[in-house]
mmCIF file of C-alpha atoms in Angstrom:
data_model
loop_
_atom_site.group_PDB
_atom_site.id
_atom_site.type_symbol
_atom_site.label_atom_id
_atom_site.label_comp_id
_atom_site.label_asym_id
_atom_site.label_seq_id
_atom_site.Cartn_x
_atom_site.Cartn_y
_atom_site.Cartn_z
ATOM 1 C CA MET A 1 14.340 -1.739 7.997
ATOM 2 C CA GLU A 2 12.808 -4.913 6.646
ATOM 3 C CA THR A 3 14.574 -8.206 7.054
ATOM 4 C CA MET A 4 14.382 -11.232 4.783
ATOM 5 C CA LYS A 5 13.032 -13.295 7.694
ATOM 6 C CA ASP A 6 9.581 -12.140 6.584
ATOM 7 C CA PHE A 7 10.058 -13.970 3.261
ATOM 8 C CA LEU A 8 9.648 -17.707 2.669
ATOM 9 C CA THR A 9 10.495 -20.132 -0.129
ATOM 10 C CA PRO A 10 7.314 -21.938 -1.232
ATOM 11 C CA PRO A 11 7.446 -25.730 -1.647
ATOM 12 C CA ASN A 12 9.015 -26.881 -4.939
ATOM 13 C CA HIS A 13 10.575 -23.449 -5.637
ATOM 14 C CA VAL A 14 14.273 -22.646 -6.033
ATOM 15 C CA ASN A 15 15.958 -19.266 -5.424
ATOM 16 C CA PHE A 16 12.495 -17.835 -4.872
ATOM 17 C CA LEU A 17 11.428 -15.739 -1.879
ATOM 18 C CA ALA A 18 7.866 -14.574 -1.310
ATOM 19 C CA LYS A 19 6.025 -12.543 1.305
ATOM 20 C CA LYS A 20 2.247 -12.552 1.602
ATOM 21 C CA LEU A 21 1.044 -8.960 1.487
ATOM 22 C CA PHE A 22 -2.680 -9.414 2.066
ATOM 23 C CA ASP A 23 -5.497 -11.910 2.471
ATOM 24 C CA GLU A 24 -8.897 -11.824 0.793
ATOM 25 C CA CYS A 25 -10.170 -8.269 1.117
ATOM 26 C CA GLY A 26 -13.056 -7.961 -1.348
ATOM 27 C CA GLU A 27 -13.702 -8.009 -5.075
ATOM 28 C CA ILE A 28 -11.002 -6.251 -7.125
ATOM 29 C CA ILE A 29 -12.293 -3.283 -9.145
ATOM 30 C CA ASP A 30 -8.994 -2.174 -10.678
ATOM 31 C CA GLY A 31 -5.284 -1.815 -10.026
ATOM 32 C CA SER A 32 -2.629 0.717 -10.926
ATOM 33 C CA ILE A 33 0.993 1.628 -10.344
ATOM 34 C CA ALA A 34 1.852 5.091 -9.077
ATOM 35 C CA TYR A 35 5.075 7.086 -8.954
ATOM 36 C CA LEU A 36 4.934 9.668 -6.163
ATOM 37 C CA GLU A 37 7.672 12.263 -6.441
ATOM 38 C CA PRO A 38 9.080 13.886 -3.265
ATOM 39 C CA THR A 39 6.309 15.923 -1.567
ATOM 40 C CA GLY A 40 3.794 14.327 -3.959
ATOM 41 C CA GLY A 41 0.549 12.608 -3.141
ATOM 42 C CA GLY A 42 -3.050 13.390 -2.702
ATOM 43 C CA PRO A 43 -5.642 14.350 -2.899
ATOM 44 C CA THR A 44 -4.760 17.526 -1.036
ATOM 45 C CA GLU A 45 -7.935 17.213 1.062
ATOM 46 C CA LEU A 46 -8.940 13.960 2.750
ATOM 47 C CA HIS A 47 -11.680 12.226 0.757
ATOM 48 C CA THR A 48 -14.062 9.256 0.937
ATOM 49 C CA HIS A 49 -15.715 6.945 -1.587
ATOM 50 C CA ALA A 50 -17.647 3.662 -1.753
ATOM 51 C CA HIS A 51 -14.649 1.386 -2.466
ATOM 52 C CA SER A 52 -11.544 0.614 -0.429
ATOM 53 C CA HIS A 53 -7.880 0.939 -1.467
ATOM 54 C CA LEU A 54 -5.176 -1.636 -0.928
ATOM 55 C CA PHE A 55 -1.820 0.171 -1.133
ATOM 56 C CA ILE A 56 1.424 -1.792 -1.609
ATOM 57 C CA VAL A 57 4.771 0.036 -1.478
ATOM 58 C CA VAL A 58 7.366 -1.285 -3.919
ATOM 59 C CA GLN A 59 10.040 1.383 -3.404
ATOM 60 C CA GLY A 60 10.377 4.379 -1.106
ATOM 61 C CA GLN A 61 8.049 5.145 1.769
ATOM 62 C CA ALA A 62 4.402 6.240 1.836
ATOM 63 C CA LYS A 63 2.314 7.961 4.496
ATOM 64 C CA VAL A 64 -1.396 7.148 4.650
ATOM 65 C CA LYS A 65 -3.371 9.930 6.327
ATOM 66 C CA MET A 66 -6.724 8.944 7.824
ATOM 67 C CA ASN A 67 -8.634 11.434 9.952
ATOM 68 C CA ASP A 68 -6.161 12.270 12.741
ATOM 69 C CA THR A 69 -3.830 9.281 12.222
ATOM 70 C CA GLU A 70 -0.906 8.553 9.920
ATOM 71 C CA THR A 71 0.446 5.129 8.951
ATOM 72 C CA ILE A 72 3.907 4.752 7.392
ATOM 73 C CA LEU A 73 4.410 2.049 4.750
ATOM 74 C CA ASN A 74 7.855 0.783 3.785
ATOM 75 C CA PRO A 75 8.806 -1.392 0.787
ATOM 76 C CA ASN A 76 7.025 -4.759 0.725
ATOM 77 C CA GLU A 77 4.320 -3.544 3.107
ATOM 78 C CA SER A 78 0.628 -3.143 2.380
ATOM 79 C CA PHE A 79 -2.289 -1.327 3.973
ATOM 80 C CA LEU A 80 -6.030 -1.551 3.327
ATOM 81 C CA VAL A 81 -7.850 1.778 3.592
ATOM 82 C CA ASP A 82 -11.605 1.669 4.137
ATOM 83 C CA GLY A 83 -12.982 4.113 1.562
ATOM 84 C CA ASN A 84 -15.578 5.376 4.052
ATOM 85 C CA ILE A 85 -12.817 6.819 6.269
ATOM 86 C CA PRO A 86 -11.467 10.222 5.110
ATOM 87 C CA HIS A 87 -7.978 9.557 3.711
ATOM 88 C CA SER A 88 -5.134 10.533 1.368
ATOM 89 C CA ILE A 89 -1.679 9.126 0.604
ATOM 90 C CA TRP A 90 1.663 10.908 0.338
ATOM 91 C CA ASN A 91 5.290 10.202 -0.453
ATOM 92 C CA ASN A 92 7.209 10.121 2.831
ATOM 93 C CA ALA A 93 10.680 9.780 1.236
ATOM 94 C CA ASP A 94 13.215 12.147 -0.335
ATOM 95 C CA THR A 95 13.147 10.016 -3.505
ATOM 96 C CA THR A 96 10.384 8.720 -5.769
ATOM 97 C CA THR A 97 8.040 6.262 -4.063
ATOM 98 C CA ILE A 98 6.549 3.524 -6.233
ATOM 99 C CA MET A 99 3.249 1.990 -5.155
ATOM 100 C CA ILE A 100 0.660 -0.446 -6.396
ATOM 101 C CA GLY A 101 -2.916 0.642 -5.716
ATOM 102 C CA ILE A 102 -5.754 -1.866 -5.886
ATOM 103 C CA SER A 103 -9.355 -0.679 -5.596
ATOM 104 C CA VAL A 104 -11.649 -3.247 -4.007
ATOM 105 C CA LYS A 105 -15.373 -3.399 -3.313
ATOM 106 C CA SER A 106 -15.899 -3.285 0.425
ATOM 107 C CA LYS A 107 -17.083 -6.493 2.076
#
């Protein structure tokens, strides 16, 4: 469970909380929002490509599969997946998971 201690109020802001999700990670190619229904995700087979993905969970919980490892992402968490590593992403919740996906050119 996330706590608000991870959020800060920037200088000269009022009733405003922010949490940095990522640092510079490469040139942005595109971005999208995704709604993953329960048991949804993909692709069904792990895949690779030339660009990386920055996944940000807005609601729900996602599971990033990479080779033999799995990483769980909760709301307000992000994860950068190197496109050269076989991977896929899945909903890990019993409700719809909402995610932002940003494709970036690898450094």
